[in-house]
mmCIF file of C-alpha atoms in Angstrom:
data_model
loop_
_atom_site.group_PDB
_atom_site.id
_atom_site.type_symbol
_atom_site.label_atom_id
_atom_site.label_comp_id
_atom_site.label_asym_id
_atom_site.label_seq_id
_atom_site.Cartn_x
_atom_site.Cartn_y
_atom_site.Cartn_z
ATOM 1 C CA MET A 240 90.343 127.285 259.083
ATOM 2 C CA ARG A 241 91.323 124.950 256.264
ATOM 3 C CA PRO A 242 88.372 123.619 254.263
ATOM 4 C CA PRO A 243 88.026 119.890 255.055
ATOM 5 C CA GLU A 244 87.333 118.878 251.447
ATOM 6 C CA LEU A 245 90.672 120.024 249.980
ATOM 7 C CA LEU A 246 92.962 117.066 250.395
ATOM 8 C CA PRO A 247 91.244 114.147 252.095
ATOM 9 C CA ASN A 248 94.285 111.901 251.576
ATOM 10 C CA ALA A 249 96.795 114.177 253.291
ATOM 11 C CA SER A 250 98.551 112.500 256.204
ATOM 12 C CA PHE A 251 98.190 115.667 258.272
ATOM 13 C CA TYR A 252 94.606 116.410 257.204
ATOM 14 C CA MET A 253 92.748 118.588 259.667
ATOM 15 C CA GLY A 254 89.096 118.158 260.425
ATOM 16 C CA PRO A 255 86.935 121.264 260.605
ATOM 17 C CA GLN A 256 87.316 121.449 264.404
ATOM 18 C CA GLU A 257 91.068 120.816 264.576
ATOM 19 C CA GLU A 258 93.725 123.383 265.230
ATOM 20 C CA PRO A 259 95.973 124.519 262.315
ATOM 21 C CA PRO A 260 99.630 123.400 262.499
ATOM 22 C CA LEU A 261 100.728 126.991 263.146
ATOM 23 C CA PRO A 262 99.123 130.085 264.649
ATOM 24 C CA ARG A 263 98.128 132.783 262.206
ATOM 25 C CA ALA A 264 101.253 134.793 263.022
ATOM 26 C CA GLY A 265 103.398 131.769 262.126
ATOM 27 C CA PHE A 266 101.928 131.586 258.632
ATOM 28 C CA ILE A 267 102.506 135.314 258.167
ATOM 29 C CA VAL A 268 106.165 134.914 259.176
ATOM 30 C CA LEU A 269 106.562 132.099 256.630
ATOM 31 C CA ALA A 270 104.962 134.291 253.958
ATOM 32 C CA ILE A 271 107.446 137.070 254.750
ATOM 33 C CA ILE A 272 110.400 134.645 254.640
ATOM 34 C CA MET A 273 109.324 133.296 251.262
ATOM 35 C CA THR A 274 108.827 136.833 249.978
ATOM 36 C CA PHE A 275 112.394 137.620 251.060
ATOM 37 C CA PHE A 276 113.682 134.779 248.850
ATOM 38 C CA THR A 277 111.159 134.943 246.018
ATOM 39 C CA ILE A 278 111.490 138.590 244.981
ATOM 40 C CA PRO A 279 115.328 138.493 244.581
ATOM 41 C CA ALA A 280 115.020 135.123 242.824
ATOM 42 C CA ILE A 281 112.585 136.529 240.255
ATOM 43 C CA VAL A 282 114.573 139.737 239.726
ATOM 44 C CA LEU A 283 118.023 138.111 239.464
ATOM 45 C CA ASN A 284 117.037 135.157 237.282
ATOM 46 C CA ALA A 285 114.912 137.320 235.001
ATOM 47 C CA THR A 286 117.877 139.701 234.693
ATOM 48 C CA VAL A 287 120.147 136.871 233.572
ATOM 49 C CA ILE A 288 117.662 135.791 230.908
ATOM 50 C CA ILE A 289 117.040 139.325 229.665
ATOM 51 C CA VAL A 290 120.705 140.368 229.425
ATOM 52 C CA SER A 291 121.474 137.087 227.653
ATOM 53 C CA LEU A 292 118.855 137.921 225.051
ATOM 54 C CA MET A 293 120.149 141.501 224.760
ATOM 55 C CA HIS A 294 123.859 140.752 224.399
ATOM 56 C CA LYS A 295 125.243 138.323 221.844
ATOM 57 C CA GLN A 296 128.517 138.071 223.806
ATOM 58 C CA LEU A 297 126.685 136.094 226.496
ATOM 59 C CA ARG A 298 125.169 133.581 224.096
ATOM 60 C CA GLN A 299 128.192 131.275 224.087
ATOM 61 C CA PRO A 300 127.990 127.484 224.548
ATOM 62 C CA LEU A 301 129.601 127.572 227.999
ATOM 63 C CA ASN A 302 126.894 129.985 229.147
ATOM 64 C CA TYR A 303 123.914 127.930 227.960
ATOM 65 C CA ALA A 304 123.811 125.950 231.205
ATOM 66 C CA LEU A 305 123.965 129.156 233.268
ATOM 67 C CA VAL A 306 120.988 130.587 231.393
ATOM 68 C CA ASN A 307 119.161 127.270 231.729
ATOM 69 C CA LEU A 308 119.775 127.426 235.484
ATOM 70 C CA ALA A 309 118.206 130.887 235.533
ATOM 71 C CA VAL A 310 115.178 129.657 233.550
ATOM 72 C CA ALA A 311 114.636 126.690 235.881
ATOM 73 C CA ASP A 312 115.100 128.792 239.029
ATOM 74 C CA LEU A 313 112.736 131.451 237.680
ATOM 75 C CA GLY A 314 110.151 128.728 237.064
ATOM 76 C CA THR A 315 110.553 127.465 240.633
ATOM 77 C CA ALA A 316 110.254 130.981 242.054
ATOM 78 C CA MET A 317 107.188 131.838 239.945
ATOM 79 C CA THR A 318 105.367 128.650 240.921
ATOM 80 C CA GLY A 319 106.598 127.388 244.280
ATOM 81 C CA GLY A 320 107.784 130.746 245.610
ATOM 82 C CA VAL A 321 104.816 132.927 244.683
ATOM 83 C CA LEU A 322 102.232 130.290 245.613
ATOM 84 C CA SER A 323 103.947 129.679 248.962
ATOM 85 C CA VAL A 324 103.708 133.392 249.739
ATOM 86 C CA VAL A 325 100.017 133.516 248.786
ATOM 87 C CA ASN A 326 99.044 130.310 250.572
ATOM 88 C CA ASN A 327 100.957 131.159 253.730
ATOM 89 C CA ALA A 328 99.324 134.572 253.765
ATOM 90 C CA GLN A 329 95.945 132.781 253.685
ATOM 91 C CA GLY A 330 96.992 130.125 256.172
ATOM 92 C CA TYR A 331 96.066 127.127 254.015
ATOM 93 C CA PHE A 332 96.441 125.669 250.526
ATOM 94 C CA SER A 333 93.584 127.157 248.513
ATOM 95 C CA LEU A 334 93.936 125.530 245.088
ATOM 96 C CA GLY A 335 92.329 122.151 245.799
ATOM 97 C CA ARG A 336 93.535 118.684 244.876
ATOM 98 C CA THR A 337 94.088 119.455 241.185
ATOM 99 C CA GLY A 338 95.998 122.619 242.051
ATOM 100 C CA CYS A 339 98.171 120.666 244.472
ATOM 101 C CA VAL A 340 99.121 118.139 241.800
ATOM 102 C CA MET A 341 99.823 120.890 239.250
ATOM 103 C CA GLU A 342 101.927 122.913 241.694
ATOM 104 C CA GLY A 343 103.812 119.848 242.918
ATOM 105 C CA PHE A 344 104.620 118.794 239.357
ATOM 106 C CA ALA A 345 105.657 122.277 238.183
ATOM 107 C CA VAL A 346 107.859 123.013 241.194
ATOM 108 C CA SER A 347 109.448 119.564 241.098
ATOM 109 C CA LEU A 348 110.061 119.770 237.340
ATOM 110 C CA CYS A 349 111.820 123.139 237.598
ATOM 111 C CA GLY A 350 113.561 122.278 240.859
ATOM 112 C CA ILE A 351 115.079 119.012 239.645
ATOM 113 C CA THR A 352 116.029 120.652 236.338
ATOM 114 C CA SER A 353 117.852 123.323 238.351
ATOM 115 C CA LEU A 354 119.600 120.696 240.446
ATOM 116 C CA CYS A 355 120.613 118.717 237.344
ATOM 117 C CA THR A 356 121.849 121.914 235.682
ATOM 118 C CA VAL A 357 124.156 122.586 238.636
ATOM 119 C CA ALA A 358 125.614 119.133 238.008
ATOM 120 C CA LEU A 359 125.752 119.892 234.269
ATOM 121 C CA ILE A 360 127.764 123.053 234.933
ATOM 122 C CA ALA A 361 130.279 121.040 236.961
ATOM 123 C CA VAL A 362 130.585 118.386 234.237
ATOM 124 C CA GLU A 363 130.984 120.980 231.465
ATOM 125 C CA ARG A 364 133.721 122.812 233.345
ATOM 126 C CA MET A 365 135.508 119.538 233.967
ATOM 127 C CA PHE A 366 135.331 118.594 230.270
ATOM 128 C CA VAL A 367 136.544 122.003 229.088
ATOM 129 C CA VAL A 368 139.446 122.155 231.531
ATOM 130 C CA CYS A 369 140.512 118.520 231.922
ATOM 131 C CA LYS A 370 139.716 117.324 228.379
ATOM 132 C CA PRO A 371 138.993 113.689 229.378
ATOM 133 C CA LEU A 372 138.092 112.881 225.751
ATOM 134 C CA GLY A 373 141.290 114.357 224.349
ATOM 135 C CA GLN A 374 141.190 117.418 222.114
ATOM 136 C CA ILE A 375 137.450 117.197 221.346
ATOM 137 C CA ALA A 376 136.218 120.781 221.598
ATOM 138 C CA PHE A 377 133.159 121.740 223.609
ATOM 139 C CA GLN A 378 130.679 122.970 221.000
ATOM 140 C CA LYS A 379 127.201 124.428 220.731
ATOM 141 C CA LYS A 380 125.648 121.007 220.106
ATOM 142 C CA HIS A 381 127.125 119.684 223.353
ATOM 143 C CA ALA A 382 125.775 122.640 225.311
ATOM 144 C CA ILE A 383 122.295 122.307 223.804
ATOM 145 C CA GLY A 384 122.340 118.560 224.396
ATOM 146 C CA GLY A 385 123.150 119.066 228.070
ATOM 147 C CA VAL A 386 120.322 121.599 228.524
ATOM 148 C CA VAL A 387 117.780 119.352 226.771
ATOM 149 C CA LEU A 388 118.942 116.353 228.828
ATOM 150 C CA SER A 389 118.436 118.241 232.103
ATOM 151 C CA TRP A 390 114.784 118.948 231.254
ATOM 152 C CA LEU A 391 114.069 115.478 229.865
ATOM 153 C CA TRP A 392 115.675 113.824 232.900
ATOM 154 C CA SER A 393 113.563 115.925 235.257
ATOM 155 C CA LEU A 394 110.423 115.332 233.199
ATOM 156 C CA ALA A 395 111.005 111.575 233.151
ATOM 157 C CA TRP A 396 111.170 111.422 236.951
ATOM 158 C CA ASN A 397 108.366 113.873 237.727
ATOM 159 C CA LEU A 398 105.744 112.441 235.370
ATOM 160 C CA PRO A 399 105.292 109.060 237.166
ATOM 161 C CA PRO A 400 103.185 110.492 240.041
ATOM 162 C CA LEU A 401 100.690 111.696 237.436
ATOM 163 C CA PHE A 402 100.255 108.079 236.279
ATOM 164 C CA GLY A 403 100.163 106.202 239.563
ATOM 165 C CA TRP A 404 103.778 105.635 240.617
ATOM 166 C CA GLY A 405 104.111 107.931 243.618
ATOM 167 C CA ARG A 406 101.937 111.012 244.089
ATOM 168 C CA TYR A 407 102.012 114.732 244.827
ATOM 169 C CA GLU A 408 100.723 115.806 248.212
ATOM 170 C CA LEU A 409 100.775 118.634 250.739
ATOM 171 C CA GLU A 410 104.017 118.987 252.676
ATOM 172 C CA GLY A 411 105.193 120.750 255.823
ATOM 173 C CA VAL A 412 102.578 123.102 257.230
ATOM 174 C CA GLY A 413 100.284 122.357 254.309
ATOM 175 C CA THR A 414 100.769 125.419 252.116
ATOM 176 C CA SER A 415 102.757 123.804 249.271
ATOM 177 C CA CYS A 416 102.866 120.474 247.465
ATOM 178 C CA ALA A 417 105.633 118.032 246.512
ATOM 179 C CA PRO A 418 106.230 114.298 246.018
ATOM 180 C CA ASP A 419 104.637 112.490 248.958
ATOM 181 C CA TRP A 420 107.386 111.445 251.370
ATOM 182 C CA HIS A 421 104.944 110.210 254.034
ATOM 183 C CA ASN A 422 102.838 107.568 252.321
ATOM 184 C CA THR A 423 104.016 104.055 253.300
ATOM 185 C CA ASP A 424 102.470 102.248 250.360
ATOM 186 C CA PRO A 425 105.235 100.134 248.709
ATOM 187 C CA ASN A 426 104.427 101.683 245.336
ATOM 188 C CA ASN A 427 105.021 105.175 246.730
ATOM 189 C CA VAL A 428 108.103 104.200 248.764
ATOM 190 C CA SER A 429 109.780 102.624 245.727
ATOM 191 C CA TYR A 430 109.241 105.850 243.776
ATOM 192 C CA ILE A 431 110.681 108.037 246.533
ATOM 193 C CA ILE A 432 113.799 105.866 246.857
ATOM 194 C CA ALA A 433 114.363 105.871 243.086
ATOM 195 C CA TYR A 434 113.671 109.625 242.994
ATOM 196 C CA PHE A 435 116.261 110.239 245.716
ATOM 197 C CA ALA A 436 118.864 108.111 243.935
ATOM 198 C CA VAL A 437 118.598 109.645 240.459
ATOM 199 C CA CYS A 438 117.561 113.208 241.315
ATOM 200 C CA PHE A 439 119.816 113.892 244.310
ATOM 201 C CA ALA A 440 122.514 111.250 244.811
ATOM 202 C CA LEU A 441 123.482 111.047 241.126
ATOM 203 C CA PRO A 442 123.782 114.836 240.529
ATOM 204 C CA PHE A 443 125.700 115.270 243.772
ATOM 205 C CA THR A 444 128.123 112.489 242.779
ATOM 206 C CA LEU A 445 128.671 114.130 239.384
ATOM 207 C CA ILE A 446 129.375 117.461 241.088
ATOM 208 C CA LEU A 447 131.934 115.966 243.480
ATOM 209 C CA VAL A 448 133.716 113.903 240.812
ATOM 210 C CA SER A 449 133.783 116.728 238.250
ATOM 211 C CA TYR A 450 135.057 119.413 240.602
ATOM 212 C CA ALA A 451 137.579 117.036 242.179
ATOM 213 C CA LYS A 452 138.986 116.299 238.718
ATOM 214 C CA LEU A 453 139.011 119.996 237.813
ATOM 215 C CA LEU A 454 140.830 121.008 240.998
ATOM 216 C CA TRP A 455 143.364 118.210 240.618
ATOM 217 C CA THR A 456 144.144 119.236 237.029
ATOM 218 C CA LEU A 457 144.494 122.890 237.970
ATOM 219 C CA HIS A 458 146.728 121.932 240.892
ATOM 220 C CA GLN A 459 149.002 120.032 238.490
ATOM 221 C CA VAL A 460 149.188 123.134 236.301
ATOM 222 C CA SER A 461 150.149 125.363 239.220
ATOM 223 C CA LYS A 462 152.979 122.984 240.170
ATOM 224 C CA MET A 463 154.369 122.862 236.632
ATOM 225 C CA ALA A 464 154.051 126.536 235.758
ATOM 226 C CA CYS A 465 155.746 129.657 237.086
ATOM 227 C CA MET A 466 153.654 132.403 235.592
ATOM 228 C CA GLU A 467 154.198 136.044 236.364
ATOM 229 C CA GLY A 468 153.002 136.958 239.836
ATOM 230 C CA GLY A 469 151.898 133.376 240.547
ATOM 231 C CA ALA A 470 148.820 133.808 238.383
ATOM 232 C CA VAL A 471 148.121 130.086 238.090
ATOM 233 C CA ALA A 472 148.392 129.495 241.839
ATOM 234 C CA LYS A 473 146.142 132.486 242.437
ATOM 235 C CA GLY A 474 143.679 131.149 239.885
ATOM 236 C CA GLU A 475 143.774 127.746 241.584
ATOM 237 C CA MET A 476 142.895 129.287 244.958
ATOM 238 C CA LYS A 477 140.074 131.286 243.418
ATOM 239 C CA VAL A 478 138.606 128.249 241.688
ATOM 240 C CA ALA A 479 138.983 126.157 244.852
ATOM 241 C CA SER A 480 137.078 128.773 246.845
ATOM 242 C CA MET A 481 134.346 128.913 244.219
ATOM 243 C CA VAL A 482 134.042 125.120 244.151
ATOM 244 C CA ILE A 483 133.750 124.926 247.937
ATOM 245 C CA LEU A 484 131.070 127.627 247.852
ATOM 246 C CA MET A 485 129.147 125.803 245.127
ATOM 247 C CA VAL A 486 129.271 122.420 246.872
ATOM 248 C CA LEU A 487 128.285 123.924 250.236
ATOM 249 C CA SER A 488 125.383 125.822 248.685
ATOM 250 C CA PHE A 489 124.201 122.607 247.044
ATOM 251 C CA LEU A 490 124.345 120.735 250.357
ATOM 252 C CA VAL A 491 122.637 123.501 252.327
ATOM 253 C CA SER A 492 119.844 123.650 249.750
ATOM 254 C CA TRP A 493 119.177 120.004 249.103
ATOM 255 C CA LEU A 494 120.699 117.757 251.786
ATOM 256 C CA PRO A 495 118.163 118.646 254.534
ATOM 257 C CA TYR A 496 115.287 118.088 252.103
ATOM 258 C CA ALA A 497 116.604 114.778 250.781
ATOM 259 C CA GLY A 498 117.722 113.673 254.251
ATOM 260 C CA LEU A 499 114.312 114.331 255.816
ATOM 261 C CA ALA A 500 112.574 112.513 252.969
ATOM 262 C CA MET A 501 114.755 109.433 253.436
ATOM 263 C CA PHE A 502 114.288 109.575 257.205
ATOM 264 C CA VAL A 503 110.520 109.591 256.798
ATOM 265 C CA VAL A 504 110.713 106.689 254.352
ATOM 266 C CA TYR A 505 112.938 104.735 256.758
ATOM 267 C CA LYS A 506 110.890 105.603 259.878
ATOM 268 C CA PRO A 507 107.337 106.264 258.676
ATOM 269 C CA ALA A 508 105.982 106.171 262.239
ATOM 270 C CA ALA A 509 108.215 109.075 263.344
ATOM 271 C CA LYS A 510 106.315 112.147 264.460
ATOM 272 C CA ILE A 511 107.659 115.239 262.716
ATOM 273 C CA HIS A 512 106.235 118.657 263.486
ATOM 274 C CA PRO A 513 104.913 120.333 260.317
ATOM 275 C CA LEU A 514 107.233 123.298 260.887
ATOM 276 C CA VAL A 515 110.259 120.967 261.006
ATOM 277 C CA GLY A 516 109.088 119.491 257.713
ATOM 278 C CA THR A 517 108.759 122.973 256.217
ATOM 279 C CA VAL A 518 112.297 124.244 256.922
ATOM 280 C CA PRO A 519 114.028 121.885 254.416
ATOM 281 C CA VAL A 520 111.428 122.825 251.800
ATOM 282 C CA TYR A 521 112.250 126.509 252.152
ATOM 283 C CA LEU A 522 115.994 125.840 252.131
ATOM 284 C CA ALA A 523 115.605 124.071 248.787
ATOM 285 C CA LYS A 524 113.501 126.911 247.378
ATOM 286 C CA SER A 525 115.986 129.501 248.657
ATOM 287 C CA SER A 526 118.530 128.197 246.148
ATOM 288 C CA THR A 527 116.613 130.072 243.446
ATOM 289 C CA ALA A 528 117.857 133.334 245.003
ATOM 290 C CA TYR A 529 121.523 132.558 245.592
ATOM 291 C CA ASN A 530 122.139 130.321 242.580
ATOM 292 C CA PRO A 531 122.280 133.359 240.264
ATOM 293 C CA MET A 532 124.585 135.119 242.729
ATOM 294 C CA ILE A 533 127.033 132.213 242.945
ATOM 295 C CA TYR A 534 126.974 130.901 239.388
ATOM 296 C CA ILE A 535 126.292 134.058 237.414
ATOM 297 C CA LEU A 536 126.934 137.336 239.212
ATOM 298 C CA LEU A 537 130.346 136.006 240.318
ATOM 299 C CA ASN A 538 131.049 135.394 236.632
ATOM 300 C CA GLN A 539 132.650 138.561 235.265
ATOM 301 C CA GLN A 540 131.156 138.091 231.816
ATOM 302 C CA PHE A 541 127.573 138.103 233.126
ATOM 303 C CA ARG A 542 128.297 140.636 235.860
ATOM 304 C CA LYS A 543 129.536 143.135 233.259
ATOM 305 C CA TYR A 544 126.031 143.341 231.761
ATOM 306 C CA ALA A 545 123.763 142.268 234.637
ATOM 307 C CA VAL A 546 124.878 144.830 237.233
ATOM 308 C CA PRO A 547 124.352 147.908 234.984
ATOM 309 C CA PHE A 548 120.977 146.434 233.984
ATOM 310 C CA LEU A 549 119.951 146.089 237.625
ATOM 311 C CA LEU A 550 121.202 149.621 238.338
ATOM 312 C CA CYS A 551 119.241 151.039 235.384
ATOM 313 C CA GLY A 552 122.307 151.686 233.233
ATOM 314 C CA LYS A 553 124.645 153.029 235.904
ATOM 315 C CA GLU A 554 128.225 151.900 235.292
ATOM 316 C CA VAL A 555 130.185 150.404 238.175
ATOM 317 C CA MET A 556 133.871 149.743 238.650
ATOM 318 C CA ASP A 557 134.767 146.079 238.223
ATOM 319 C CA GLU A 558 137.887 144.156 239.075
ATOM 320 C CA ASP A 559 140.128 143.159 236.207
ATOM 321 C CA GLU A 560 139.763 139.468 236.724
ATOM 322 C CA THR A 561 138.407 136.625 234.678
ATOM 323 C CA SER A 562 135.613 134.252 235.393
ATOM 324 C CA GLU A 563 136.348 130.812 236.751
ATOM 325 C CA ALA A 564 135.925 129.115 233.401
ATOM 326 C CA THR A 565 138.160 131.582 231.585
ATOM 327 C CA THR A 566 140.847 131.428 234.259
ATOM 328 C CA THR A 567 141.075 127.671 234.227
ATOM 329 C CA VAL A 568 140.847 127.272 230.458
ATOM 330 C CA GLU A 569 143.593 129.841 229.881
ATOM 331 C CA ALA A 570 145.794 128.188 232.489
ATOM 332 C CA ILE A 571 145.414 124.803 230.845
ATOM 333 C CA SER A 572 145.929 126.035 227.288
ATOM 334 C CA THR A 573 148.920 128.179 228.262
ATOM 335 C CA ASN A 574 150.759 125.299 229.891
ATOM 336 C CA LYS A 575 149.688 122.526 227.520
ATOM 337 C CA VAL A 576 148.682 120.201 230.319
ATOM 338 C CA GLY A 577 146.373 117.326 229.457
ATOM 339 C CA PRO A 578 144.262 115.224 231.806
ATOM 340 C CA SER A 579 146.084 113.666 234.701
#
């Protein structure tokens, strides 16, 4: 039974005699599901960070955003993932009001940084391949600036609830905390709408525009060049597949969460079962497990060092192919094609 004094302002607050939103078995199932995502997320993202520190070859400007993504996802997994497992195993949120605010802030800070970093990766690839600013080279200072901006942007939009604009509150079945989507106070609603616009809609727009520009430029290269064995066309298909995978993973992770939040803001009287409100939360947190698979382990440069590390030094056969960034950059430089 959830202690009645924990979160007296929660919209789904239970009195001492009320039934929990799920049976005990339901909470255990949620704990198992979160464990399934959290353990790989911690292992894979920690591996990326460790091998980057071990191998100088990985500490290149184009890889800074990938490492930053791993840091942000590891932070989300260590806070939101681990605490979700523990709280679901107990059947209620056990850290009190202060703990809820701290968890909500930490998870949101790392989560939005991760989301912004995905957009940063798309923008960086577009700049390196399409050269919209001419022959200005992508340098270390640009990479560091992008990483710092992702954290400052997230910090700027997750601090307001600590000072009265919006608030952090229990969500879903009441075992984790996040920005309060349910409160109908105009002050809170204005924050949620602004939060949605700058922390979801803006990054998603940057991803679509950047990858659309990248694919168009690469398509122009493949039409103009006749490289041996159709290498450019093959590279174009590979990049296109990767882009589709990245965009779909972004939508699967974040669209249900953002969509539900906007639905609740638009129809505050709608009755949503706590379990329905929990599914989008877990989809968003699951991105911490497959982000490193999509963005890093599919990158040959990282895979070369990460896989042996995970296998305790055992060497594995790897295909003789380049990463997406290398493929596209080489195609552009070989054919001297500028921005279209």
